[in-house]
CSV table of C-alpha atoms in Angstrom, one decimal:
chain,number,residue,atom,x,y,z
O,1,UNK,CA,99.4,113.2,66.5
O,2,UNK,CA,100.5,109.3,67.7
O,3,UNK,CA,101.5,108.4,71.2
O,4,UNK,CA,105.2,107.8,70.1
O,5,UNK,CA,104.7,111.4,68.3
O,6,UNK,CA,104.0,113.1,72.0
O,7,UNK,CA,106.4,111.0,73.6
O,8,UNK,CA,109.3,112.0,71.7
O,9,UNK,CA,108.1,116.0,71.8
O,10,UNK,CA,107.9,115.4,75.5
O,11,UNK,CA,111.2,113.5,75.8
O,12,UNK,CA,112.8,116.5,73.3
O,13,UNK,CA,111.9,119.7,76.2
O,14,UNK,CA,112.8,117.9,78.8
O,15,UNK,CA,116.3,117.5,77.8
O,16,UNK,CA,116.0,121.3,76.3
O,17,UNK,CA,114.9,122.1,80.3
O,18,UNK,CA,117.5,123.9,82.2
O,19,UNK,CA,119.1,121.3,84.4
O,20,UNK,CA,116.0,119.8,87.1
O,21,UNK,CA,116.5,121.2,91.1
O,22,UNK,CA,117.2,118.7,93.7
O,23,UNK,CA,113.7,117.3,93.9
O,24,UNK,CA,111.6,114.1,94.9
O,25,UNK,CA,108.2,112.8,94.5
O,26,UNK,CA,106.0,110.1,95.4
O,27,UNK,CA,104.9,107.7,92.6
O,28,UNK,CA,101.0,107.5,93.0
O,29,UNK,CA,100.0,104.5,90.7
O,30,UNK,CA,96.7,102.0,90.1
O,31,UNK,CA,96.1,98.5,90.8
O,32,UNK,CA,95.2,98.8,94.8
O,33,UNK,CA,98.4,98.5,96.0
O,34,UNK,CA,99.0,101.4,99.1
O,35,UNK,CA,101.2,103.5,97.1
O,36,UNK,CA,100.8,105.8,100.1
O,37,UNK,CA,102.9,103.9,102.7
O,38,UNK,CA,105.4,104.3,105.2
O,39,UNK,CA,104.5,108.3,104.8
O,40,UNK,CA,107.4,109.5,107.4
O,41,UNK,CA,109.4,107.5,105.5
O,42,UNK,CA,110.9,110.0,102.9
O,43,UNK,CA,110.5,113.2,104.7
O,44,UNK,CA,113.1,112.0,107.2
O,45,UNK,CA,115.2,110.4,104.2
O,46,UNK,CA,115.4,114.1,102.5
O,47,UNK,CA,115.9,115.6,106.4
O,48,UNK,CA,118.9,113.3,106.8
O,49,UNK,CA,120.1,113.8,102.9
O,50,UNK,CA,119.7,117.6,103.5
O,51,UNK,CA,121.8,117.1,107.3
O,52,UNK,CA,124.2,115.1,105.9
O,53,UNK,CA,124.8,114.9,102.0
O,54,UNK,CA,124.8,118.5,101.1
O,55,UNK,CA,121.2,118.3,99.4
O,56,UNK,CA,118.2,121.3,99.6
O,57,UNK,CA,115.6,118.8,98.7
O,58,UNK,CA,112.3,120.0,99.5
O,59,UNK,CA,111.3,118.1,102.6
O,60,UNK,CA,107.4,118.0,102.0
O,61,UNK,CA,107.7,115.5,98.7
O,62,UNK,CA,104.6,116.2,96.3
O,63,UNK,CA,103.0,113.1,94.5
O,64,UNK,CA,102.8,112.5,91.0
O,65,UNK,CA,100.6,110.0,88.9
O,66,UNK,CA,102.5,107.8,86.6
O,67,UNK,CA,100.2,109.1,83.9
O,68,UNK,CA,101.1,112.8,84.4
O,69,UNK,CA,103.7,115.0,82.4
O,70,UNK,CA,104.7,116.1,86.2
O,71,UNK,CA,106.9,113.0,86.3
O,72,UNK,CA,109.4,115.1,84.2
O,73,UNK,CA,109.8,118.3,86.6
O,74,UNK,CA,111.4,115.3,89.0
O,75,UNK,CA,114.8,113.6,88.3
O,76,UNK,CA,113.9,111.6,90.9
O,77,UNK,CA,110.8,109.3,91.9
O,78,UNK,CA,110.1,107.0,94.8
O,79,UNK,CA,107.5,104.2,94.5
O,80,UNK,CA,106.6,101.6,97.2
O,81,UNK,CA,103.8,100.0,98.9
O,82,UNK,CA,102.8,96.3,99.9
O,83,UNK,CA,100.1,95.7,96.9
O,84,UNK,CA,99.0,95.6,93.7
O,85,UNK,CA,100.7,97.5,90.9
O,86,UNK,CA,98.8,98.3,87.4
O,87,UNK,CA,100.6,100.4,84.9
O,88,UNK,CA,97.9,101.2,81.4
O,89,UNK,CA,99.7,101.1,78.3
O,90,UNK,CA,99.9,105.0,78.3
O,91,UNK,CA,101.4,105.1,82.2
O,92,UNK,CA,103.7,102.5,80.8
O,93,UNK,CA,104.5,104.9,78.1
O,94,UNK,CA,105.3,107.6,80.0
O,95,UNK,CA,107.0,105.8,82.8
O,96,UNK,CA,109.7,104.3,80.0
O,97,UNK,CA,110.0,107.8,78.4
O,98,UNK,CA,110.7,109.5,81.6
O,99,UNK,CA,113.3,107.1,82.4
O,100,UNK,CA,115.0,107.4,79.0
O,101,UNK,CA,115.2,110.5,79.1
O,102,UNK,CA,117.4,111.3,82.2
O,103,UNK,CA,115.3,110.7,85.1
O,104,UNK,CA,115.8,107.8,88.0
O,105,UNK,CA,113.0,105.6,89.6
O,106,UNK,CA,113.7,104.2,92.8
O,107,UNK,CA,111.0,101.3,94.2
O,108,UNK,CA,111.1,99.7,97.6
O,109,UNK,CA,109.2,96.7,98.3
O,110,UNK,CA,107.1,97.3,101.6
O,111,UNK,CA,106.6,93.6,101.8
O,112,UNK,CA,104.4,91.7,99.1
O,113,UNK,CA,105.2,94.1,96.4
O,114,UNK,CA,107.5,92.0,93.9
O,115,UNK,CA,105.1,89.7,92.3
O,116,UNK,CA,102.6,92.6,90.6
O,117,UNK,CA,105.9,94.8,90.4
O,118,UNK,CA,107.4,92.9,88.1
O,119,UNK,CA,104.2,92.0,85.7
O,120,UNK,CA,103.6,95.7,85.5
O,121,UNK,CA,107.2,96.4,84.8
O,122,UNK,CA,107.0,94.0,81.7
O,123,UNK,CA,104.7,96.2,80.3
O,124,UNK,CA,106.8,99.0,80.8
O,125,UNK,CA,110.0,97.6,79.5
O,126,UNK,CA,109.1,94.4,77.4
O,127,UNK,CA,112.4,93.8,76.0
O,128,UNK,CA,114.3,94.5,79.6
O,129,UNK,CA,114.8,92.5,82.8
O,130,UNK,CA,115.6,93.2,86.2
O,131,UNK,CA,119.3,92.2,86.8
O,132,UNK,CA,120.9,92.0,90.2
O,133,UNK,CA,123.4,94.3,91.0
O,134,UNK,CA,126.4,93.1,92.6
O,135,UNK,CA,128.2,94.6,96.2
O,136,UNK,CA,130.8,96.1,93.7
O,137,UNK,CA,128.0,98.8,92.3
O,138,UNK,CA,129.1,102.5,92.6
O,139,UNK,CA,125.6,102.8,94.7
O,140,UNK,CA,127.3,101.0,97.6
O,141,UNK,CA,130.0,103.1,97.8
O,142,UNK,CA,128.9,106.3,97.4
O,143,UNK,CA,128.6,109.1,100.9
O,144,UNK,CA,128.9,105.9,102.9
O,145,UNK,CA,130.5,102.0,102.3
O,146,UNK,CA,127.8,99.3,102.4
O,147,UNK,CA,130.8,96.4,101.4
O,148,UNK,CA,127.9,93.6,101.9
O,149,UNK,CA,125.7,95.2,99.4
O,150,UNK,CA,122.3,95.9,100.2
O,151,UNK,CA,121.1,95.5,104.1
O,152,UNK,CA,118.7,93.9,105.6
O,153,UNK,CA,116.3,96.2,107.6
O,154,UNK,CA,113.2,93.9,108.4
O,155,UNK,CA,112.9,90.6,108.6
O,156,UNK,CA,110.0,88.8,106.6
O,157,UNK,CA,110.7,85.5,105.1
O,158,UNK,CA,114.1,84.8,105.8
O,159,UNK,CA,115.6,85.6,102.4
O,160,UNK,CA,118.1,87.7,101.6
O,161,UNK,CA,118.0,91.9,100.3
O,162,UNK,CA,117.9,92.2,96.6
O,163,UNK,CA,118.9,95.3,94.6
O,164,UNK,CA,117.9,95.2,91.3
O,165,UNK,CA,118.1,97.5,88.4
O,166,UNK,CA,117.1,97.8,84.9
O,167,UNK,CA,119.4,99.8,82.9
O,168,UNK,CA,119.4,101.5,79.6
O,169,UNK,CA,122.4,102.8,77.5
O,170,UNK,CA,125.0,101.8,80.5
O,171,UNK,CA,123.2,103.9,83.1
O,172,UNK,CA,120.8,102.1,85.6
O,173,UNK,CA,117.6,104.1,85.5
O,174,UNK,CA,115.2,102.3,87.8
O,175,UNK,CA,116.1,100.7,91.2
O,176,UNK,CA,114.2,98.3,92.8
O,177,UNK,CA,114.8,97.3,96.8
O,178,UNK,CA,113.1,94.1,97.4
O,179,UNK,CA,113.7,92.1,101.2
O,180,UNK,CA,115.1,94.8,102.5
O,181,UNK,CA,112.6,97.4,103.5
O,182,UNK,CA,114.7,100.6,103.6
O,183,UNK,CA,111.8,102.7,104.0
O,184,UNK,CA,110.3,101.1,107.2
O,185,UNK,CA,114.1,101.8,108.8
O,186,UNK,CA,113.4,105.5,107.0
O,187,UNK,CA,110.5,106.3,109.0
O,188,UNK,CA,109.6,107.9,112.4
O,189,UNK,CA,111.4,105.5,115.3
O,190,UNK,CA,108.2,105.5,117.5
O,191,UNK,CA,106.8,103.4,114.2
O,192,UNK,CA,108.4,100.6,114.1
O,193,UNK,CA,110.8,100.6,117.2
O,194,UNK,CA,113.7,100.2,115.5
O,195,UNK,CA,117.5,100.0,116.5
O,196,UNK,CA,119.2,103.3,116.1
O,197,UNK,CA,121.7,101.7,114.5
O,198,UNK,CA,119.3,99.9,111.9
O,199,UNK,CA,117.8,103.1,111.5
O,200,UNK,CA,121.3,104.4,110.5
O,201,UNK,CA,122.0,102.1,108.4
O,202,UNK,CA,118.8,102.3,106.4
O,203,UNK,CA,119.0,106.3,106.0
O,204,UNK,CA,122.6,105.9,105.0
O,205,UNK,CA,121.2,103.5,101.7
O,206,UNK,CA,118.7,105.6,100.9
O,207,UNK,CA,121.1,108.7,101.1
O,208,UNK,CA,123.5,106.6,98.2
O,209,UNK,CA,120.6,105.9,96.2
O,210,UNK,CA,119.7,109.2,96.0
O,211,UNK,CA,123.0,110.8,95.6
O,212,UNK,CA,124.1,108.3,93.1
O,213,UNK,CA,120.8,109.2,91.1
O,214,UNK,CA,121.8,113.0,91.0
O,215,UNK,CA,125.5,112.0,89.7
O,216,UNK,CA,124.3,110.3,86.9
């Protein structure tokens, strides 16, 4: 049987799968890059989702390989880290087929992330590009108002936050926070000292992205 054979069998019973809980997992992938990062970071995005959005998301997030058929018990993934990122030709595969089929990919630069990001996404989805996604996107204005788009959480190299998404078939199915650095605002305060307020604000974005992802 070919790749493209499994793919689509794989891609079929997921969407013949009663409807996937409210769960999340980590994105464990090759290359080097610390895929393990920042790991208070969405534990306390779930805690605050579950507090304040109405979600039951487990709070102890399990990890799943890029490789792996688990990918599909997940409508949503998280993926960050500072590093490296290498995606094989099959992990590239199954990454694209996931997506298509209904589930949401959410990727927040750590710092230094972008430039291996984006070669590995290539592989993934040759004949897409990541697009910037303007203030007037439905994910800024979902449980709370972010009117300025993205914010800025930690300061690196002076540039601005950037949201950007590939989508497929009108729906945006990977989301990719670069500049920014929601999770570092997402984890313990004792870690990096940060404002309450910038705290706030970084929980609040991460609590759009997710419940945007469940909506659509």
């Amino acid at each position: 049987m070919t790749k493209n054979a499994i793919s689509l069998i794989i891609a079929y019973l997921y969407c013949l799968a009663p409807a996937p809980a409210q769960e999340i997992a980590v994105l464990k992938y090759k290359g080097g890059g610390d895929w393990y990062a920042n790991p208070t970071a969405l534990p306390n995005l779930i805690r605050f989702c579950n507090e304040n959005a109405g979600t039951t998301i487990d709070e102890k997030p399990e990890t799943v390989e890029v490789g792996s058929s688990s990918i599909f018990q997940y409508p949503f993934l998280h993926m960050t880290g500072h590093g490296n990122v290498v995606f094989s030709d099959e992990e590239a595969e199954n990454l694209r087929t996931y997506l298509y089929s209904g589930g949401f990919l959410h990727i927040d630069d750590n710092y230094g992330m972008a430039p291996y990001l984006k070669k590995a996404l290539t592989k993934a989805f040759p004949d897409k590009e990541l697009v910037e996604l303007d203030r007037e996107h439905p994910i800024f204005n979902q449980l709370f108002k972010f009117p300025d788009g993205l914010p800025k959480i930690h300061e690196h190299d002076g540039k601005r936050p950037q949201a950007l998404g590939i989508f497929h078939e009108n729906r945006l199915i990977l989301l990719f926070t670069t500049e920014s650095d929601l999770g570092d605002g997402w984890e313990d305060p004792s870690v990096h000292n940060d404002p309450e307020e910038v705290r706030k604000k970084a929980l609040q974005m991460g609590a759009n992205i997710i419940a945007y992802a469940f909506k659509n």
